């Protein structure tokens, strides 16, 4: 071995890469120790064995293609190959190889393989991590959207509540102002004619009732929110209750210039339920019908006894409810916005109505056409008729 060869061999042995020569059949003819150690072998173990024996099957195609290129082009060719060590470990090499030729005949192949296993695994891990990161980001964004949605609902509720407070303060101030105003006038003028005194008293009474009604609404809301509403049940004649509410509202209907058409059965129909609360249900629906119908309009109230239910329909020829608002009218504080012709209210009446109907295991539905009118249909399960002497 010449001095040059010796030095070259020293250099080969010092290298951490896999450096080898294959003969023209593809078998190892020379390989450096550190290189063989990368595959847990000694150079002696590899000598004479075919290169392909150590190639992981998943690299077979690459090797076939790369060897073809090396032999045909005669150029330095770079490719990546996964090999299997003596103990079954996967070792990934980045190979740079060139064909060895003697007098135009290929005698073998010289190659240098750099162990890039770690780099590849790190890259794989990084890819894995980046997939996980994308996933985490997606989860975070879904969570964030959910949180946003939650806060939008809460904001909407807070907005409705604020609106309600300002509405109710406004609504309370008006009757209070007339109560105070008219009572002051009554007190300050003892000589006021009798009929005028009566008229003022009536106004005070009416406004006080309005105020009491509003306060009741707020109290009911607290009960609704606290899930506290309880039915005070008894068997009672629902037809009588309905007629009473209608009678109570007749003056208001007349005052507003509305016609009332009633079709109520004459016989008694018994319901097992809360008499007072069901009376408030009818009151709420009839007062809405009056409130949302202009002078000249008509209110129709009909009732009939069905097989197992008592059905009440309260219809009006009023302003109607836009289709988009229909699903919301039973929600707390919800009032249809009618710019220019805002009709006062707190948006609680129907919440209470529905709650009470639900507690009676009844059903309430609504049909409405804008500017044509609205119909509310209530179905309540019938009770047992009490045997009375
Ligand atoms: P409150 O009854 O608490 O004084 P309100 O009448 O505005 O206030 P609800 O009775 O709960 O509230 O009704 C909710 C909304 O549904 C009303 O603001 C109104 O826009 C609409 N609405 C209810 N009944 C009718 C009806 N008969 N015709 C037209 N719109 C109606
Ligand atoms: Mg109402």
mmCIF file of C-alpha atoms and ligand atoms in Angstrom:
data_model
loop_
_atom_site.group_PDB
_atom_site.id
_atom_site.type_symbol
_atom_site.label_atom_id
_atom_site.label_comp_id
_atom_site.label_asym_id
_atom_site.label_seq_id
_atom_site.Cartn_x
_atom_site.Cartn_y
_atom_site.Cartn_z
ATOM 1 C CA UNK A 1 0.000 0.000 0.000
ATOM 2 C CA UNK A 2 1.473 3.339 -0.993
ATOM 3 C CA UNK A 3 1.920 6.197 1.528
ATOM 4 C CA UNK A 4 -0.937 8.002 -0.234
ATOM 5 C CA UNK A 5 -3.241 4.970 0.116
ATOM 6 C CA UNK A 6 -2.379 4.653 3.788
ATOM 7 C CA UNK A 7 -3.190 8.293 4.453
ATOM 8 C CA UNK A 8 -6.372 7.901 2.523
ATOM 9 C CA UNK A 9 -7.299 4.861 4.604
ATOM 10 C CA UNK A 10 -6.630 6.798 7.814
ATOM 11 C CA UNK A 11 -8.950 9.489 6.572
ATOM 12 C CA UNK A 12 -11.626 6.893 5.776
ATOM 13 C CA UNK A 13 -11.339 5.348 9.213
ATOM 14 C CA UNK A 14 -11.579 8.731 10.912
ATOM 15 C CA UNK A 15 -14.769 9.668 9.124
ATOM 16 C CA UNK A 16 -18.133 9.345 10.871
ATOM 17 C CA UNK A 17 -19.883 8.736 7.592
ATOM 18 C CA UNK A 18 -20.503 5.400 5.906
ATOM 19 C CA UNK A 19 -17.959 5.206 3.120
ATOM 20 C CA UNK A 20 -17.886 2.117 0.945
ATOM 21 C CA UNK A 21 -17.100 0.576 -2.378
ATOM 22 C CA UNK A 22 -19.332 -2.013 -4.013
ATOM 23 C CA UNK A 23 -18.094 -4.363 -6.689
ATOM 24 C CA UNK A 24 -19.820 -4.610 -10.047
ATOM 25 C CA UNK A 25 -22.302 -7.117 -8.579
ATOM 26 C CA UNK A 26 -23.282 -4.716 -5.812
ATOM 27 C CA UNK A 27 -21.439 -6.494 -2.976
ATOM 28 C CA UNK A 28 -19.370 -4.698 -0.365
ATOM 29 C CA UNK A 29 -15.702 -4.686 -1.272
ATOM 30 C CA UNK A 30 -14.510 -2.097 1.192
ATOM 31 C CA UNK A 31 -16.194 -0.188 4.017
ATOM 32 C CA UNK A 32 -14.888 2.015 6.837
ATOM 33 C CA UNK A 33 -15.239 0.813 10.457
ATOM 34 C CA UNK A 34 -17.220 3.803 11.770
ATOM 35 C CA UNK A 35 -19.535 3.492 8.800
ATOM 36 C CA UNK A 36 -20.122 -0.252 9.370
ATOM 37 C CA UNK A 37 -20.665 0.530 13.078
ATOM 38 C CA UNK A 38 -23.518 2.820 12.134
ATOM 39 C CA UNK A 39 -25.246 -0.415 11.098
ATOM 40 C CA UNK A 40 -23.920 -2.276 14.152
ATOM 41 C CA UNK A 41 -21.552 -4.350 11.984
ATOM 42 C CA UNK A 42 -17.815 -4.580 11.541
ATOM 43 C CA UNK A 43 -16.340 -4.125 8.056
ATOM 44 C CA UNK A 44 -15.593 -7.852 8.025
ATOM 45 C CA UNK A 45 -19.305 -8.682 8.522
ATOM 46 C CA UNK A 46 -20.239 -6.649 5.497
ATOM 47 C CA UNK A 47 -17.494 -7.749 3.187
ATOM 48 C CA UNK A 48 -18.800 -9.762 0.251
ATOM 49 C CA UNK A 49 -22.461 -9.282 1.187
ATOM 50 C CA UNK A 50 -24.869 -7.598 -1.169
ATOM 51 C CA UNK A 51 -25.739 -3.982 -0.455
ATOM 52 C CA UNK A 52 -29.408 -4.699 -1.051
ATOM 53 C CA UNK A 53 -29.497 -7.080 1.924
ATOM 54 C CA UNK A 54 -29.268 -4.091 4.239
ATOM 55 C CA UNK A 55 -31.783 -1.914 2.506
ATOM 56 C CA UNK A 56 -35.170 -1.447 4.165
ATOM 57 C CA UNK A 57 -37.875 -2.658 1.749
ATOM 58 C CA UNK A 58 -39.494 0.791 1.746
ATOM 59 C CA UNK A 59 -36.333 2.125 0.034
ATOM 60 C CA UNK A 60 -36.208 -0.597 -2.631
ATOM 61 C CA UNK A 61 -37.761 1.572 -5.326
ATOM 62 C CA UNK A 62 -35.452 4.510 -4.587
ATOM 63 C CA UNK A 63 -32.394 2.274 -4.717
ATOM 64 C CA UNK A 64 -33.416 0.705 -8.015
ATOM 65 C CA UNK A 65 -34.001 4.121 -9.534
ATOM 66 C CA UNK A 66 -30.814 5.664 -8.068
ATOM 67 C CA UNK A 67 -28.515 2.778 -9.091
ATOM 68 C CA UNK A 68 -29.929 2.968 -12.570
ATOM 69 C CA UNK A 69 -29.094 6.674 -12.662
ATOM 70 C CA UNK A 70 -25.584 6.183 -11.216
ATOM 71 C CA UNK A 71 -24.655 3.519 -13.713
ATOM 72 C CA UNK A 72 -26.079 5.332 -16.711
ATOM 73 C CA UNK A 73 -25.068 8.912 -16.014
ATOM 74 C CA UNK A 74 -21.667 8.322 -14.470
ATOM 75 C CA UNK A 75 -22.339 11.505 -12.465
ATOM 76 C CA UNK A 76 -22.375 11.977 -8.692
ATOM 77 C CA UNK A 77 -25.875 11.059 -7.598
ATOM 78 C CA UNK A 78 -27.533 11.871 -4.290
ATOM 79 C CA UNK A 79 -30.424 9.940 -2.798
ATOM 80 C CA UNK A 80 -31.892 8.991 0.532
ATOM 81 C CA UNK A 81 -32.037 5.393 1.700
ATOM 82 C CA UNK A 82 -33.278 3.684 4.823
ATOM 83 C CA UNK A 83 -31.125 0.729 5.900
ATOM 84 C CA UNK A 84 -31.605 -1.825 8.644
ATOM 85 C CA UNK A 85 -28.922 -2.380 11.248
ATOM 86 C CA UNK A 86 -27.870 -5.745 12.612
ATOM 87 C CA UNK A 87 -30.328 -5.231 15.485
ATOM 88 C CA UNK A 88 -33.213 -4.121 13.317
ATOM 89 C CA UNK A 89 -32.754 -0.374 13.854
ATOM 90 C CA UNK A 90 -33.706 1.907 10.996
ATOM 91 C CA UNK A 91 -30.810 4.059 9.842
ATOM 92 C CA UNK A 92 -31.455 6.734 7.274
ATOM 93 C CA UNK A 93 -28.585 7.791 5.036
ATOM 94 C CA UNK A 94 -28.177 10.559 2.601
ATOM 95 C CA UNK A 95 -25.982 8.874 -0.007
ATOM 96 C CA UNK A 96 -23.784 10.444 -2.590
ATOM 97 C CA UNK A 97 -22.542 7.811 -5.036
ATOM 98 C CA UNK A 98 -20.615 7.540 -8.259
ATOM 99 C CA UNK A 99 -19.877 4.659 -10.583
ATOM 100 C CA UNK A 100 -16.276 3.421 -10.745
ATOM 101 C CA UNK A 101 -15.056 2.793 -14.241
ATOM 102 C CA UNK A 102 -11.963 1.222 -15.699
ATOM 103 C CA UNK A 103 -11.467 1.514 -19.410
ATOM 104 C CA UNK A 104 -15.084 2.446 -19.918
ATOM 105 C CA UNK A 105 -16.227 -0.611 -18.015
ATOM 106 C CA UNK A 106 -18.102 -0.253 -14.762
ATOM 107 C CA UNK A 107 -16.180 -1.988 -12.028
ATOM 108 C CA UNK A 108 -18.195 -0.890 -9.054
ATOM 109 C CA UNK A 109 -19.566 1.986 -7.072
ATOM 110 C CA UNK A 110 -18.147 4.405 -4.538
ATOM 111 C CA UNK A 111 -20.501 5.966 -2.046
ATOM 112 C CA UNK A 112 -20.535 8.188 1.011
ATOM 113 C CA UNK A 113 -23.566 7.986 3.296
ATOM 114 C CA UNK A 114 -24.321 10.601 5.899
ATOM 115 C CA UNK A 115 -26.416 9.379 8.837
ATOM 116 C CA UNK A 116 -29.420 11.691 8.856
ATOM 117 C CA UNK A 117 -31.684 9.503 11.049
ATOM 118 C CA UNK A 118 -31.802 12.034 13.851
ATOM 119 C CA UNK A 119 -32.509 14.919 11.519
ATOM 120 C CA UNK A 120 -35.292 12.961 9.840
ATOM 121 C CA UNK A 121 -36.833 11.902 13.124
ATOM 122 C CA UNK A 122 -36.633 15.453 14.379
ATOM 123 C CA UNK A 123 -38.283 16.588 11.145
ATOM 124 C CA UNK A 124 -40.973 13.918 11.621
ATOM 125 C CA UNK A 125 -41.451 15.009 15.194
ATOM 126 C CA UNK A 126 -41.596 18.646 14.124
ATOM 127 C CA UNK A 127 -44.184 17.688 11.488
ATOM 128 C CA UNK A 128 -46.117 15.794 14.126
ATOM 129 C CA UNK A 129 -45.886 18.723 16.476
ATOM 130 C CA UNK A 130 -46.945 21.150 13.796
ATOM 131 C CA UNK A 131 -49.987 18.958 13.026
ATOM 132 C CA UNK A 132 -50.732 18.951 16.742
ATOM 133 C CA UNK A 133 -50.215 22.691 16.882
ATOM 134 C CA UNK A 134 -52.644 23.236 14.017
ATOM 135 C CA UNK A 135 -55.105 20.974 15.804
ATOM 136 C CA UNK A 136 -54.630 22.841 19.078
ATOM 137 C CA UNK A 137 -55.086 26.163 17.297
ATOM 138 C CA UNK A 138 -58.286 24.869 15.732
ATOM 139 C CA UNK A 139 -59.576 23.698 19.105
ATOM 140 C CA UNK A 140 -58.682 27.049 20.620
ATOM 141 C CA UNK A 141 -60.502 28.869 17.836
ATOM 142 C CA UNK A 142 -63.590 26.621 18.274
ATOM 143 C CA UNK A 143 -63.479 27.343 22.024
ATOM 144 C CA UNK A 144 -63.053 31.039 21.331
ATOM 145 C CA UNK A 145 -66.044 31.013 18.963
ATOM 146 C CA UNK A 146 -68.099 29.236 21.586
ATOM 147 C CA UNK A 147 -67.066 31.752 24.211
ATOM 148 C CA UNK A 148 -67.908 34.567 21.793
ATOM 149 C CA UNK A 149 -71.311 33.054 21.140
ATOM 150 C CA UNK A 150 -71.908 32.688 24.841
ATOM 151 C CA UNK A 151 -70.935 36.274 25.426
ATOM 152 C CA UNK A 152 -73.158 37.409 22.511
ATOM 153 C CA UNK A 153 -76.122 35.689 24.146
ATOM 154 C CA UNK A 154 -75.219 37.227 27.495
ATOM 155 C CA UNK A 155 -74.752 40.639 25.880
ATOM 156 C CA UNK A 156 -78.121 40.309 24.149
ATOM 157 C CA UNK A 157 -79.752 39.394 27.452
ATOM 158 C CA UNK A 158 -78.013 42.304 29.171
ATOM 159 C CA UNK A 159 -79.175 44.622 26.365
ATOM 160 C CA UNK A 160 -82.760 43.373 26.659
ATOM 161 C CA UNK A 161 -82.579 43.810 30.431
ATOM 162 C CA UNK A 162 -81.288 47.381 30.110
ATOM 163 C CA UNK A 163 -84.013 48.129 27.606
ATOM 164 C CA UNK A 164 -86.526 46.607 29.993
ATOM 165 C CA UNK A 165 -85.329 48.728 32.910
ATOM 166 C CA UNK A 166 -85.505 51.912 30.873
ATOM 167 C CA UNK A 167 -88.926 50.904 29.493
ATOM 168 C CA UNK A 168 -90.345 50.073 32.848
ATOM 169 C CA UNK A 169 -88.966 53.237 34.470
ATOM 170 C CA UNK A 170 -90.556 55.217 31.677
ATOM 171 C CA UNK A 171 -93.803 53.288 31.973
ATOM 172 C CA UNK A 172 -93.936 53.749 35.716
ATOM 173 C CA UNK A 173 -93.175 57.439 35.558
ATOM 174 C CA UNK A 174 -96.226 58.228 33.371
ATOM 175 C CA UNK A 175 -98.958 56.778 35.634
ATOM 176 C CA UNK A 176 -97.126 58.023 38.727
ATOM 177 C CA UNK A 177 -96.980 61.542 37.315
ATOM 178 C CA UNK A 178 -100.726 61.558 36.638
ATOM 179 C CA UNK A 179 -101.532 60.004 40.036
ATOM 180 C CA UNK A 180 -99.474 62.676 41.802
ATOM 181 C CA UNK A 181 -100.756 65.464 39.520
ATOM 182 C CA UNK A 182 -104.450 64.623 39.870
ATOM 183 C CA UNK A 183 -104.297 63.940 43.621
ATOM 184 C CA UNK A 184 -102.489 67.250 44.193
ATOM 185 C CA UNK A 185 -105.175 69.075 42.247
ATOM 186 C CA UNK A 186 -107.910 67.288 44.192
ATOM 187 C CA UNK A 187 -106.301 68.183 47.526
ATOM 188 C CA UNK A 188 -105.521 71.781 46.585
ATOM 189 C CA UNK A 189 -109.029 72.569 45.361
ATOM 190 C CA UNK A 190 -111.682 71.514 47.914
ATOM 191 C CA UNK A 191 -114.370 73.337 45.950
ATOM 192 C CA UNK A 192 -113.905 71.307 42.804
ATOM 193 C CA UNK A 193 -117.260 70.235 41.313
ATOM 194 C CA UNK A 194 -118.343 66.713 42.257
ATOM 195 C CA UNK A 195 -118.296 65.273 38.709
ATOM 196 C CA UNK A 196 -114.806 66.612 38.113
ATOM 197 C CA UNK A 197 -113.672 65.096 41.425
ATOM 198 C CA UNK A 198 -115.117 61.776 40.293
ATOM 199 C CA UNK A 199 -113.393 61.973 36.939
ATOM 200 C CA UNK A 200 -110.054 62.748 38.604
ATOM 201 C CA UNK A 201 -110.583 59.890 41.024
ATOM 202 C CA UNK A 202 -111.255 57.559 38.136
ATOM 203 C CA UNK A 203 -108.068 58.616 36.418
ATOM 204 C CA UNK A 204 -106.122 58.047 39.635
ATOM 205 C CA UNK A 205 -107.699 54.626 40.024
ATOM 206 C CA UNK A 206 -106.981 53.650 36.412
ATOM 207 C CA UNK A 207 -103.388 54.825 36.565
ATOM 208 C CA UNK A 208 -102.834 53.086 39.916
ATOM 209 C CA UNK A 209 -104.098 49.853 38.388
ATOM 210 C CA UNK A 210 -101.704 50.317 35.501
ATOM 211 C CA UNK A 211 -98.876 50.830 37.951
ATOM 212 C CA UNK A 212 -99.892 47.815 40.021
ATOM 213 C CA UNK A 213 -99.984 45.781 36.843
ATOM 214 C CA UNK A 214 -96.462 46.825 35.943
ATOM 215 C CA UNK A 215 -95.177 46.048 39.413
ATOM 216 C CA UNK A 216 -96.876 42.662 39.264
ATOM 217 C CA UNK A 217 -95.128 42.008 35.964
ATOM 218 C CA UNK A 218 -91.757 42.700 37.530
ATOM 219 C CA UNK A 219 -92.552 40.507 40.507
ATOM 220 C CA UNK A 220 -93.747 37.753 38.190
ATOM 221 C CA UNK A 221 -90.501 38.043 36.267
ATOM 222 C CA UNK A 222 -88.550 37.396 39.445
ATOM 223 C CA UNK A 223 -90.688 34.357 40.079
ATOM 224 C CA UNK A 224 -90.278 33.149 36.493
ATOM 225 C CA UNK A 225 -86.511 33.590 36.721
ATOM 226 C CA UNK A 226 -86.344 31.804 40.044
ATOM 227 C CA UNK A 227 -88.539 28.969 38.670
ATOM 228 C CA UNK A 228 -90.798 29.736 41.599
ATOM 229 C CA UNK A 229 -94.191 29.841 39.968
ATOM 230 C CA UNK A 230 -96.420 27.229 41.535
ATOM 231 C CA UNK A 231 -99.948 26.393 40.662
ATOM 232 C CA UNK A 232 -102.650 26.715 43.214
ATOM 233 C CA UNK A 233 -104.830 23.990 41.732
ATOM 234 C CA UNK A 234 -108.527 23.429 41.989
ATOM 235 C CA UNK A 235 -111.303 22.177 39.733
ATOM 236 C CA UNK A 236 -113.076 25.188 38.341
ATOM 237 C CA UNK A 237 -115.305 26.228 35.488
ATOM 238 C CA UNK A 238 -112.990 27.762 32.900
ATOM 239 C CA UNK A 239 -115.870 29.199 30.844
ATOM 240 C CA UNK A 240 -116.859 31.385 33.792
ATOM 241 C CA UNK A 241 -113.289 32.682 34.202
ATOM 242 C CA UNK A 242 -112.975 33.459 30.519
ATOM 243 C CA UNK A 243 -116.290 35.343 30.542
ATOM 244 C CA UNK A 244 -115.208 37.352 33.579
ATOM 245 C CA UNK A 245 -111.997 38.487 31.902
ATOM 246 C CA UNK A 246 -113.944 39.419 28.776
ATOM 247 C CA UNK A 247 -116.441 41.437 30.868
ATOM 248 C CA UNK A 248 -113.575 43.235 32.602
ATOM 249 C CA UNK A 249 -112.076 44.218 29.276
ATOM 250 C CA UNK A 250 -115.287 45.330 27.559
ATOM 251 C CA UNK A 251 -114.922 48.995 28.645
ATOM 252 C CA UNK A 252 -111.361 49.131 27.253
ATOM 253 C CA UNK A 253 -112.476 47.515 23.975
ATOM 254 C CA UNK A 254 -115.290 49.994 23.646
ATOM 255 C CA UNK A 255 -113.052 52.917 24.585
ATOM 256 C CA UNK A 256 -110.643 52.003 21.781
ATOM 257 C CA UNK A 257 -113.463 51.723 19.242
ATOM 258 C CA UNK A 258 -113.033 48.009 18.633
ATOM 259 C CA UNK A 259 -115.766 45.452 17.963
ATOM 260 C CA UNK A 260 -115.876 42.302 20.030
ATOM 261 C CA UNK A 261 -117.200 39.023 18.697
ATOM 262 C CA UNK A 262 -117.536 36.150 21.143
ATOM 263 C CA UNK A 263 -118.356 32.522 20.581
ATOM 264 C CA UNK A 264 -118.134 30.877 23.979
ATOM 265 C CA UNK A 265 -119.947 27.685 25.003
ATOM 266 C CA UNK A 266 -122.781 28.131 27.449
ATOM 267 C CA UNK A 267 -122.211 24.941 29.414
ATOM 268 C CA UNK A 268 -119.667 24.616 32.217
ATOM 269 C CA UNK A 269 -116.280 23.175 31.357
ATOM 270 C CA UNK A 270 -114.031 22.093 34.179
ATOM 271 C CA UNK A 271 -110.308 22.400 34.319
ATOM 272 C CA UNK A 272 -107.973 21.304 37.060
ATOM 273 C CA UNK A 273 -105.648 24.250 37.402
ATOM 274 C CA UNK A 274 -104.846 27.623 38.847
ATOM 275 C CA UNK A 275 -107.913 29.816 38.427
ATOM 276 C CA UNK A 276 -106.196 33.124 39.095
ATOM 277 C CA UNK A 277 -103.201 32.449 36.871
ATOM 278 C CA UNK A 278 -105.311 31.226 33.961
ATOM 279 C CA UNK A 279 -107.361 34.352 34.338
ATOM 280 C CA UNK A 280 -104.092 36.340 34.015
ATOM 281 C CA UNK A 281 -103.279 34.345 30.871
ATOM 282 C CA UNK A 282 -106.551 35.427 29.222
ATOM 283 C CA UNK A 283 -105.996 38.958 30.491
ATOM 284 C CA UNK A 284 -102.518 39.070 28.942
ATOM 285 C CA UNK A 285 -103.721 37.844 25.544
ATOM 286 C CA UNK A 286 -106.824 40.045 25.438
ATOM 287 C CA UNK A 287 -104.872 43.120 26.543
ATOM 288 C CA UNK A 288 -102.337 42.434 23.766
ATOM 289 C CA UNK A 289 -105.161 42.094 21.235
ATOM 290 C CA UNK A 290 -106.566 45.469 22.350
ATOM 291 C CA UNK A 291 -103.160 47.134 22.463
ATOM 292 C CA UNK A 292 -102.006 45.955 19.043
ATOM 293 C CA UNK A 293 -105.265 46.643 17.149
ATOM 294 C CA UNK A 294 -106.107 50.088 15.826
ATOM 295 C CA UNK A 295 -109.491 51.753 16.260
ATOM 296 C CA UNK A 296 -112.094 50.200 13.991
ATOM 297 C CA UNK A 297 -110.570 46.749 14.320
ATOM 298 C CA UNK A 298 -112.152 43.576 15.627
ATOM 299 C CA UNK A 299 -111.363 41.174 18.407
ATOM 300 C CA UNK A 300 -112.797 37.679 18.233
ATOM 301 C CA UNK A 301 -112.747 35.305 21.186
ATOM 302 C CA UNK A 302 -113.973 31.780 20.714
ATOM 303 C CA UNK A 303 -113.792 28.685 22.833
ATOM 304 C CA UNK A 304 -114.804 25.101 22.388
ATOM 305 C CA UNK A 305 -114.664 21.888 24.235
ATOM 306 C CA UNK A 306 -112.694 19.253 22.335
ATOM 307 C CA UNK A 307 -112.370 15.581 23.221
ATOM 308 C CA UNK A 308 -109.792 15.961 25.993
ATOM 309 C CA UNK A 309 -109.041 19.644 25.774
ATOM 310 C CA UNK A 310 -110.543 23.049 26.086
ATOM 311 C CA UNK A 311 -109.515 25.305 23.221
ATOM 312 C CA UNK A 312 -109.535 29.108 23.334
ATOM 313 C CA UNK A 313 -108.770 31.291 20.327
ATOM 314 C CA UNK A 314 -108.114 34.997 20.751
ATOM 315 C CA UNK A 315 -107.877 36.771 17.402
ATOM 316 C CA UNK A 316 -107.515 40.349 16.359
ATOM 317 C CA UNK A 317 -107.358 42.317 13.118
ATOM 318 C CA UNK A 318 -104.379 44.335 14.376
ATOM 319 C CA UNK A 319 -100.828 45.159 13.320
ATOM 320 C CA UNK A 320 -99.693 41.534 13.203
ATOM 321 C CA UNK A 321 -96.274 40.100 14.009
ATOM 322 C CA UNK A 322 -93.556 39.794 11.356
ATOM 323 C CA UNK A 323 -92.639 36.183 10.629
ATOM 324 C CA UNK A 324 -89.051 36.688 11.763
ATOM 325 C CA UNK A 325 -90.230 37.823 15.215
ATOM 326 C CA UNK A 326 -92.716 35.005 15.759
ATOM 327 C CA UNK A 327 -90.217 32.534 17.260
ATOM 328 C CA UNK A 328 -89.089 35.147 19.804
ATOM 329 C CA UNK A 329 -92.264 36.644 21.170
ATOM 330 C CA UNK A 330 -92.399 34.252 24.129
ATOM 331 C CA UNK A 331 -88.914 35.316 25.196
ATOM 332 C CA UNK A 332 -88.236 37.561 28.142
ATOM 333 C CA UNK A 333 -88.307 41.282 27.299
ATOM 334 C CA UNK A 334 -88.843 40.588 23.598
ATOM 335 C CA UNK A 335 -90.867 43.250 21.875
ATOM 336 C CA UNK A 336 -91.330 43.600 18.140
ATOM 337 C CA UNK A 337 -89.609 46.757 17.040
ATOM 338 C CA UNK A 338 -92.075 48.949 15.129
ATOM 339 C CA UNK A 339 -90.149 52.139 14.363
ATOM 340 C CA UNK A 340 -92.374 55.186 14.406
ATOM 341 C CA UNK A 341 -95.259 53.458 16.166
ATOM 342 C CA UNK A 342 -93.715 51.985 19.296
ATOM 343 C CA UNK A 343 -96.497 50.546 21.452
ATOM 344 C CA UNK A 344 -95.601 50.602 25.154
ATOM 345 C CA UNK A 345 -94.992 47.358 27.026
ATOM 346 C CA UNK A 346 -92.373 45.440 28.939
ATOM 347 C CA UNK A 347 -92.189 42.281 26.857
ATOM 348 C CA UNK A 348 -93.091 40.052 29.792
ATOM 349 C CA UNK A 349 -96.779 39.355 29.260
ATOM 350 C CA UNK A 350 -96.302 36.437 26.891
ATOM 351 C CA UNK A 351 -93.421 34.951 28.913
ATOM 352 C CA UNK A 352 -95.832 34.624 31.802
ATOM 353 C CA UNK A 353 -98.647 33.372 29.553
ATOM 354 C CA UNK A 354 -96.511 30.596 28.106
ATOM 355 C CA UNK A 355 -95.071 29.628 31.451
ATOM 356 C CA UNK A 356 -98.531 29.208 32.929
ATOM 357 C CA UNK A 357 -99.881 27.290 29.929
ATOM 358 C CA UNK A 358 -96.818 25.011 30.084
ATOM 359 C CA UNK A 359 -97.311 24.394 33.797
ATOM 360 C CA UNK A 360 -100.859 23.275 32.986
ATOM 361 C CA UNK A 361 -99.433 20.896 30.348
ATOM 362 C CA UNK A 362 -101.257 22.914 27.736
ATOM 363 C CA UNK A 363 -100.149 24.279 24.407
ATOM 364 C CA UNK A 364 -100.039 27.799 23.039
ATOM 365 C CA UNK A 365 -99.526 28.597 19.351
ATOM 366 C CA UNK A 366 -99.632 31.770 17.359
ATOM 367 C CA UNK A 367 -100.527 32.670 13.776
ATOM 368 C CA UNK A 368 -100.029 36.107 12.428
ATOM 369 C CA UNK A 369 -99.993 38.103 9.209
ATOM 370 C CA UNK A 370 -98.462 41.503 9.189
ATOM 371 C CA UNK A 371 -101.144 44.244 9.120
ATOM 372 C CA UNK A 372 -103.860 41.566 8.949
ATOM 373 C CA UNK A 373 -103.993 40.342 12.502
ATOM 374 C CA UNK A 374 -102.926 37.763 15.026
ATOM 375 C CA UNK A 375 -104.495 34.660 16.557
ATOM 376 C CA UNK A 376 -103.349 32.936 19.713
ATOM 377 C CA UNK A 377 -104.635 29.416 20.272
ATOM 378 C CA UNK A 378 -104.470 27.833 23.716
ATOM 379 C CA UNK A 379 -105.279 24.226 24.458
ATOM 380 C CA UNK A 380 -105.688 23.156 28.064
ATOM 381 C CA UNK A 381 -106.291 19.596 29.241
ATOM 382 C CA UNK A 382 -109.759 19.242 30.742
ATOM 383 C CA UNK A 383 -110.267 18.207 34.345
ATOM 384 C CA UNK A 384 -112.979 16.269 36.138
ATOM 385 C CA UNK A 385 -116.358 17.835 36.705
ATOM 386 C CA UNK A 386 -117.038 18.156 40.415
ATOM 387 C CA UNK A 387 -120.306 16.671 41.549
ATOM 388 C CA UNK A 388 -122.152 19.587 43.034
ATOM 389 C CA UNK A 389 -125.400 19.329 44.965
HETATM 390 P P1 LIG B 1 -96.275 43.524 28.455
HETATM 391 O O1 LIG B 1 -97.306 42.515 28.082
HETATM 392 O O2 LIG B 1 -95.189 42.920 29.288
HETATM 393 O O3 LIG B 1 -96.804 44.776 28.988
HETATM 394 P P2 LIG B 1 -95.773 43.509 25.637
HETATM 395 O O4 LIG B 1 -97.251 43.460 25.401
HETATM 396 O O5 LIG B 1 -94.965 44.344 24.740
HETATM 397 O O6 LIG B 1 -95.471 43.957 27.130
HETATM 398 P P3 LIG B 1 -95.807 40.659 25.355
HETATM 399 O O7 LIG B 1 -97.216 40.619 25.776
HETATM 400 O O8 LIG B 1 -94.882 39.653 25.939
HETATM 401 O O9 LIG B 1 -95.125 42.069 25.635
HETATM 402 O O10 LIG B 1 -95.734 40.517 23.790
HETATM 403 C C1 LIG B 1 -94.460 40.488 23.180
HETATM 404 C C2 LIG B 1 -94.516 41.166 21.832
HETATM 405 O O11 LIG B 1 -95.296 40.378 20.941
HETATM 406 C C3 LIG B 1 -95.210 42.512 21.877
HETATM 407 O O12 LIG B 1 -94.320 43.551 22.149
HETATM 408 C C4 LIG B 1 -95.757 42.607 20.461
HETATM 409 O O13 LIG B 1 -94.818 43.176 19.609
HETATM 410 C C5 LIG B 1 -96.028 41.190 20.056
HETATM 411 N N1 LIG B 1 -97.453 40.874 20.208
HETATM 412 C C6 LIG B 1 -98.043 40.193 21.199
HETATM 413 N N2 LIG B 1 -99.373 40.064 20.973
HETATM 414 C C7 LIG B 1 -99.621 40.696 19.819
HETATM 415 C C8 LIG B 1 -100.799 40.905 19.024
HETATM 416 N N3 LIG B 1 -101.997 40.445 19.408
HETATM 417 N N4 LIG B 1 -100.668 41.596 17.865
HETATM 418 C C9 LIG B 1 -99.454 42.049 17.475
HETATM 419 N N5 LIG B 1 -98.317 41.872 18.157
HETATM 420 C C10 LIG B 1 -98.383 41.205 19.316
HETATM 421 MG MG1 LIG B 2 -98.501 42.125 26.582
#
